[in-house]
mmCIF file of C-alpha atoms in Angstrom:
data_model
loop_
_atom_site.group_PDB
_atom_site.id
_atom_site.type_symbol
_atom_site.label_atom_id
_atom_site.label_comp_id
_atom_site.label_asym_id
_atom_site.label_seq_id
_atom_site.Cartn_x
_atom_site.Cartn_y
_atom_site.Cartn_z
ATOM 1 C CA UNK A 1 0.000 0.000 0.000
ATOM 2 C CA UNK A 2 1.002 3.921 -0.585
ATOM 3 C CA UNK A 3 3.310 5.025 2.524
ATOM 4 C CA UNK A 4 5.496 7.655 3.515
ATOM 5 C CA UNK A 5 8.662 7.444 5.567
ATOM 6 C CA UNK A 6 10.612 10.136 6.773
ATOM 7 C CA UNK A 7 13.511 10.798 8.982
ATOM 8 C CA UNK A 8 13.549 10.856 12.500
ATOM 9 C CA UNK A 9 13.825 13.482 14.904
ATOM 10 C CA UNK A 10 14.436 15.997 16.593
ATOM 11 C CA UNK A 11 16.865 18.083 14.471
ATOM 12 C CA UNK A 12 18.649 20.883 16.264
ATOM 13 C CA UNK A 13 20.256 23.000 14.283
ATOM 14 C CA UNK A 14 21.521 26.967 14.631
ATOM 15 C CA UNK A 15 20.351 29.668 13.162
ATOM 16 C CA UNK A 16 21.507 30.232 9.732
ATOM 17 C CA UNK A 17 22.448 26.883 9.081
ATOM 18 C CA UNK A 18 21.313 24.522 6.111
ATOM 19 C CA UNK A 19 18.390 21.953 6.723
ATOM 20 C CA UNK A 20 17.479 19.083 5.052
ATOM 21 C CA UNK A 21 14.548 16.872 6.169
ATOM 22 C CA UNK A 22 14.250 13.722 4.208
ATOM 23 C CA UNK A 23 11.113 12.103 3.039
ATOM 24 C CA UNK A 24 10.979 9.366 0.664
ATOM 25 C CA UNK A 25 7.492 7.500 -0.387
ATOM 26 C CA UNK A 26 5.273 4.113 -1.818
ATOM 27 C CA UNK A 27 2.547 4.727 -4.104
ATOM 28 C CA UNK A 28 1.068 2.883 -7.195
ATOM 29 C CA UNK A 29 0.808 5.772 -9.792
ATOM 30 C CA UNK A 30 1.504 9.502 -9.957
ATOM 31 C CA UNK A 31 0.460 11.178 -6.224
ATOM 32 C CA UNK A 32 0.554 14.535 -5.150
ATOM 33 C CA UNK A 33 3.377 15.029 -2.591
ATOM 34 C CA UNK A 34 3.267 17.803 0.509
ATOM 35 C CA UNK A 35 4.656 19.419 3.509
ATOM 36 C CA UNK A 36 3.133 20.652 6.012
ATOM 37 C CA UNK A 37 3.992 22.000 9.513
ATOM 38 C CA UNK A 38 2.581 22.434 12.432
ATOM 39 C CA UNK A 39 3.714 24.983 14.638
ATOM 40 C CA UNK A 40 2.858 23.996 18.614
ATOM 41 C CA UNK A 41 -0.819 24.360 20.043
ATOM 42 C CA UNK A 42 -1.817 24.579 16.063
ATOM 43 C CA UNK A 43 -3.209 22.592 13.421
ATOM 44 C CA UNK A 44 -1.344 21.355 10.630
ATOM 45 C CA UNK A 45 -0.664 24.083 7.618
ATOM 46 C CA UNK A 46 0.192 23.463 3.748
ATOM 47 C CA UNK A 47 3.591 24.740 3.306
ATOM 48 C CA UNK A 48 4.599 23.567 0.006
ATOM 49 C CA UNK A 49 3.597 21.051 -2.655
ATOM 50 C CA UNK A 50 4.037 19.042 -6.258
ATOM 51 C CA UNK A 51 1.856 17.113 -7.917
ATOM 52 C CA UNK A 52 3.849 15.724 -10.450
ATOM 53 C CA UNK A 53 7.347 14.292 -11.361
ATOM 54 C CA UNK A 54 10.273 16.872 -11.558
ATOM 55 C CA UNK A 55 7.959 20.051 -10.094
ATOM 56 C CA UNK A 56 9.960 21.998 -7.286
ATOM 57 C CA UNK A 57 7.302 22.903 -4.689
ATOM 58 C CA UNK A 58 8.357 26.447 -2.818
ATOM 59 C CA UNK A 59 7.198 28.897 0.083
ATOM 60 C CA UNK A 60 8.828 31.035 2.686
ATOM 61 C CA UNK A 61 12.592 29.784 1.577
ATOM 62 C CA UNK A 62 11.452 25.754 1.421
ATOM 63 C CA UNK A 63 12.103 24.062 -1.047
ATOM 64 C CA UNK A 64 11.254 20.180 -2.198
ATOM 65 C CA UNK A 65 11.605 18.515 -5.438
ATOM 66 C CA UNK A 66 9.668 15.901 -6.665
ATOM 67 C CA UNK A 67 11.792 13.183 -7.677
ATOM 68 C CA UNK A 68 10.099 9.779 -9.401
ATOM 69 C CA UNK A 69 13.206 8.152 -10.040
ATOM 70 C CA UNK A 70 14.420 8.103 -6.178
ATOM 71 C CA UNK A 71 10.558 8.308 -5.028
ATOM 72 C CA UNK A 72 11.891 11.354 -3.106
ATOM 73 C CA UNK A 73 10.459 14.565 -1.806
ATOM 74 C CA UNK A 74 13.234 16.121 0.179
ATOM 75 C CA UNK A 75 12.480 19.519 2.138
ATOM 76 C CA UNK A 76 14.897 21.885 2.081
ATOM 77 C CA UNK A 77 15.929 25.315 2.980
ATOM 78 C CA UNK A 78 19.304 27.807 2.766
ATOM 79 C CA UNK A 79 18.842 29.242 6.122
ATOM 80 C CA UNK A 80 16.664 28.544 9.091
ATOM 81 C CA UNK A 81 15.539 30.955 11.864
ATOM 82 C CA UNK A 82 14.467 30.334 15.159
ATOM 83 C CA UNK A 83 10.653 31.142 14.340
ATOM 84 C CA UNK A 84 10.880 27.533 11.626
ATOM 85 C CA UNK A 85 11.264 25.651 14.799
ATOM 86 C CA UNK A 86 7.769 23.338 14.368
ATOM 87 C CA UNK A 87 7.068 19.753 13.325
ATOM 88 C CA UNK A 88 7.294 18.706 9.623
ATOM 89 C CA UNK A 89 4.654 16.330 8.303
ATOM 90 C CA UNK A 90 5.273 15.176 4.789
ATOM 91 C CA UNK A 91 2.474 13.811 3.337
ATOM 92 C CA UNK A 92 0.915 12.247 -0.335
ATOM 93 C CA UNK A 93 -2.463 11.833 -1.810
ATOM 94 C CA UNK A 94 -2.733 8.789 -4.345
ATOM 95 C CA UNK A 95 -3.883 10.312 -7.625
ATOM 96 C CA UNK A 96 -7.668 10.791 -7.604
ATOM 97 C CA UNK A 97 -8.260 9.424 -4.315
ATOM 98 C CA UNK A 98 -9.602 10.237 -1.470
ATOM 99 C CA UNK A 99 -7.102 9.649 1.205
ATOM 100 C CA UNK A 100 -3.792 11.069 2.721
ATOM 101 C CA UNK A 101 -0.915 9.185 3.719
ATOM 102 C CA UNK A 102 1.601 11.152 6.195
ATOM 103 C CA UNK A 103 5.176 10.440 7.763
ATOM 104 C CA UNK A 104 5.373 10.704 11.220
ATOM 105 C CA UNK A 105 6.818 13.971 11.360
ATOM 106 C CA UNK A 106 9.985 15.645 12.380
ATOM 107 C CA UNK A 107 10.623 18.283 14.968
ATOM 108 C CA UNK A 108 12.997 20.860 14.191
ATOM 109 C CA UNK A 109 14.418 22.890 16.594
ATOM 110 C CA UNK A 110 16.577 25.810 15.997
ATOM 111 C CA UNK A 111 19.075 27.956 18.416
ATOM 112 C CA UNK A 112 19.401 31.759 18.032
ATOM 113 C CA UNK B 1 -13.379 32.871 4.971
ATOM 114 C CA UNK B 2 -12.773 30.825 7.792
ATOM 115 C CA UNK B 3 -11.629 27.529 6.545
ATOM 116 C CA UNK B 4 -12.281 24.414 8.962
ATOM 117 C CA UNK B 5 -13.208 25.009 12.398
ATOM 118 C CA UNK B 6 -13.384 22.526 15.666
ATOM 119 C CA UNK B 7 -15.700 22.565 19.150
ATOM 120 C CA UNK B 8 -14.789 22.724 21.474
ATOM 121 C CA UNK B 9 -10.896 23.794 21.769
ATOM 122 C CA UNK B 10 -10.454 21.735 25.118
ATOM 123 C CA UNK B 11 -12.239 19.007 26.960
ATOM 124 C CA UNK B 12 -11.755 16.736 30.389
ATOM 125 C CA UNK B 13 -14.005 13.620 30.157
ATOM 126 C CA UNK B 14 -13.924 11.262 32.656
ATOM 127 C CA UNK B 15 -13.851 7.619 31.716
ATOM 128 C CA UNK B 16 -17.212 6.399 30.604
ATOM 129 C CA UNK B 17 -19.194 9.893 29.597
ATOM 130 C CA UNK B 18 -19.769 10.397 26.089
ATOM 131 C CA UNK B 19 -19.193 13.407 23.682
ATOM 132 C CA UNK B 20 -19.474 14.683 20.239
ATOM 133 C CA UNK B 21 -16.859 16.409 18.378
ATOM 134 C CA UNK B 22 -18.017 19.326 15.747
ATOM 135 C CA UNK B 23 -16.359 20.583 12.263
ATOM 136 C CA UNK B 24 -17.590 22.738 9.907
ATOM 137 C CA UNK B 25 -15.413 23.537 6.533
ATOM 138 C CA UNK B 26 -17.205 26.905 4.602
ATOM 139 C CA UNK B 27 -14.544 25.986 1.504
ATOM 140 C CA UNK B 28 -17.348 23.866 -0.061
ATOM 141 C CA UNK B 29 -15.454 20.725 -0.057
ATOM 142 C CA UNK B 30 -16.656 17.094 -0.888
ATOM 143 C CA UNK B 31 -13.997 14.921 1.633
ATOM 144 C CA UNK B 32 -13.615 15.349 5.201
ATOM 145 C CA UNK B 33 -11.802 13.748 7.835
ATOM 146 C CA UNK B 34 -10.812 13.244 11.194
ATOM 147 C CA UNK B 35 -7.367 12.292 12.817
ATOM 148 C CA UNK B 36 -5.638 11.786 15.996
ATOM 149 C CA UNK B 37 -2.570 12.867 17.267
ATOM 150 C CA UNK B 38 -0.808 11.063 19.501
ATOM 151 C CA UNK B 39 3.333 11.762 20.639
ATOM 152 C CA UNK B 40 5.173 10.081 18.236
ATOM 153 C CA UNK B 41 2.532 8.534 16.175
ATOM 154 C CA UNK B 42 2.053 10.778 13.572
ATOM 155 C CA UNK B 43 -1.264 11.073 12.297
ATOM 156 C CA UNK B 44 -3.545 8.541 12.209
ATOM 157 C CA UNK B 45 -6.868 8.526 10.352
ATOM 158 C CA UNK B 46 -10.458 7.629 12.017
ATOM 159 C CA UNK B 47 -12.894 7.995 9.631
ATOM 160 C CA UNK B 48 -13.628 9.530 6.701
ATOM 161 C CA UNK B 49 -16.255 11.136 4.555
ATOM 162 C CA UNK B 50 -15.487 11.145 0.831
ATOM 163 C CA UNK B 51 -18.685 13.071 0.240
ATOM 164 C CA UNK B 52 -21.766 13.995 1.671
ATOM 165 C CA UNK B 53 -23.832 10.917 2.870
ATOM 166 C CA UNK B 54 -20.953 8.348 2.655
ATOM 167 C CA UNK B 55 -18.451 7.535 5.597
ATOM 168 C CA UNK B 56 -15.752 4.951 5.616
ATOM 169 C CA UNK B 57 -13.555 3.546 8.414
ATOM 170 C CA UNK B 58 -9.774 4.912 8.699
ATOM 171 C CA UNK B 59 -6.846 3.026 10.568
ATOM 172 C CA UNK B 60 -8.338 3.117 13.929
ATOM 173 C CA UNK B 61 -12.011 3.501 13.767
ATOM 174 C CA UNK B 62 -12.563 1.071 17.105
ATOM 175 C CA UNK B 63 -15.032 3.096 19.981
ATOM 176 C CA UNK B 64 -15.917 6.083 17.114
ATOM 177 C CA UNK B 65 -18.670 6.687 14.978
ATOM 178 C CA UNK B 66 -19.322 9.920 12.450
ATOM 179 C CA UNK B 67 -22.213 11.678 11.000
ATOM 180 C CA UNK B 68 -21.928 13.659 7.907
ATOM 181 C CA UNK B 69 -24.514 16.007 8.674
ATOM 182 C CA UNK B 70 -24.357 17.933 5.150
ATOM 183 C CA UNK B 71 -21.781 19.084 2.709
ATOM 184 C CA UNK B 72 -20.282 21.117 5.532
ATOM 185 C CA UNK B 73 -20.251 19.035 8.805
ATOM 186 C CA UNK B 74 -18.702 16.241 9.877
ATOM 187 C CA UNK B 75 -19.331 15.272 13.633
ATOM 188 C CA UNK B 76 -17.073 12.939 15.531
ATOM 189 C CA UNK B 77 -18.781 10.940 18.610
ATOM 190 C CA UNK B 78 -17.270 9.145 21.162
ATOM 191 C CA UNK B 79 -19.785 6.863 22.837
ATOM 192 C CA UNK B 80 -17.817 5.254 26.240
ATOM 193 C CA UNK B 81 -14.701 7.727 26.641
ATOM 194 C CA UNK B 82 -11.637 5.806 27.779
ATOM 195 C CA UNK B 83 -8.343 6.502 28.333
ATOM 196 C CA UNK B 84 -6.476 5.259 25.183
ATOM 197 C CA UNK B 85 -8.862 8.133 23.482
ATOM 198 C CA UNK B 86 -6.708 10.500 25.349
ATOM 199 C CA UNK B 87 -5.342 12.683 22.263
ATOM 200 C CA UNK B 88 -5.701 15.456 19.834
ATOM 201 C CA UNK B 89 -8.387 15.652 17.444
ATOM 202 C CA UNK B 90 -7.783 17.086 14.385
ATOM 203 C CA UNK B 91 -10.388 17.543 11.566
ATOM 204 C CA UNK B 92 -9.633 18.052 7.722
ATOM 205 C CA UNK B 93 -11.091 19.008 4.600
ATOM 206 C CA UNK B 94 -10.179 18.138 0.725
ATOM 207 C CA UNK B 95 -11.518 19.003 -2.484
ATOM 208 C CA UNK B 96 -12.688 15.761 -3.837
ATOM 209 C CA UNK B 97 -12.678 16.636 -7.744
ATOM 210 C CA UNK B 98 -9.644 17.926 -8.478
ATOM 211 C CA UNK B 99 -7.601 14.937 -7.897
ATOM 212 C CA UNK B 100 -4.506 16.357 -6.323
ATOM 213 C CA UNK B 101 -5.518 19.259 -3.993
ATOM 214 C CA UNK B 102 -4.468 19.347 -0.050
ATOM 215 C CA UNK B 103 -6.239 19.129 2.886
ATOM 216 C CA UNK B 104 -7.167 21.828 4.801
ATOM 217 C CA UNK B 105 -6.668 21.462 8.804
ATOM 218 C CA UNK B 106 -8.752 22.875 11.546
ATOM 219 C CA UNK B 107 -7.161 23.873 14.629
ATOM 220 C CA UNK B 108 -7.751 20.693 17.206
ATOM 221 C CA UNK B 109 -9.267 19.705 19.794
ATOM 222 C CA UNK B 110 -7.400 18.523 22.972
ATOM 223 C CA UNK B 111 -9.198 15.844 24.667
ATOM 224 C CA UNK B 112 -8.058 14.054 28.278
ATOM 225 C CA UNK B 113 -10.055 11.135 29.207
ATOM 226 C CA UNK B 114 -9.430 10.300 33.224
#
């Protein structure tokens, strides 16, 4: 069945420093792939998404390409600030269906 | 515009005592859904309503039911609270027709179950 794995946490990094959070996936045909984060006391919110091979999904400095070959959907961004400090779901939707499939999410902490 | 909302924010139920969960989405969406959140668990799905009038079981639909009221509310009941039901409850909207859209997340409810 469709699945999404991603790595464990917490990351700590400092400010200013480069983060990656990986996320790789299972899915029988072409999903949509997301991130979202949720900040604490709060729901989850979209941050970024693709919903097909090769599309870079951006927003507030994040970036994730959607890779088909590696079934990869890496989050990344240049420079992180103490107010990114949240939990980061990545998630997919099977193409045309109804249901969501989400990794178990990684905290990232960052120090000013 | 206010997206998906939750009632109530918190609640203390004490083991036994039933409630009922409310969302309301004003995005006009087909699907709805409601998760838990437990510590490191992720989300995990209850039940779901692809559109209005059907409901299907998620991964842990055991001591749960729904109603799909209309096109715009999907209740969550809890029938014997216990202590396992302890958790966050998060409700979610998605537009059914497009194919690939997101879901849309209300803000939670925090339930503790003594």
């Amino acid at each position: 069945g469709d699945s999404v794995t991603q790595m464990e946490g917490p990351v700590t990094l400092s400010e200013e420093a480069f983060l990656t959070i990986n996320c790789t996936y299972t899915a029988t045909g072409y999903p949509s792939l997301f991130w979202y984060v949720q900040y604490p006391g709060e729901g989850l919110q979209l941050l970024l998404k693709a919903t097909k091979a090769d599309d870079k999904g951006s927003n507030k400095g994040f970036e994730a390409t959607y890779r088909k070959e590696t079934t990869s959907f890496h989050l990344e961004k240049g420079s992180v600030q103490v107010s990114d400090s949240a939990v980061y779901f990545c998630a997919l939707r099977a193409y045309n269906f109804n249901k969501f499939y989400f990794g178990s999410g990684t905290k990232l902490n960052v120090k000013p | 515009n206010a997206g998906v909302t939750q009632t109530p924010k918190f609640q203390v139920l004490k083991t036994g005592q039933s409630m009922t969960l409310q969302c309301a989405q004003d995005m006009n969406h087909n699907s709805m859904y409601w998760y838990r959140q437990d510590p490191g668990m992720g989300l995990r799905l209850i039940y779901y309503s692809a559109s209005e009038g059907t409901t299907d079981k998620g991964e842990v639909p055991n001591g749960y039911n729904v109603s799909r009221l209309n096109k715009r509310e999907f209740s969550l009941r809890l029938e014997s609270a216990a202590p396992s039901q302890t958790s966050v409850y998060f409700c979610a909207s998605s537009e059914q027709r497009e194919g690939r859209g997101e879901q849309y997340f209300g803000p939670g409810t925090r339930l503790t179950v003594t």
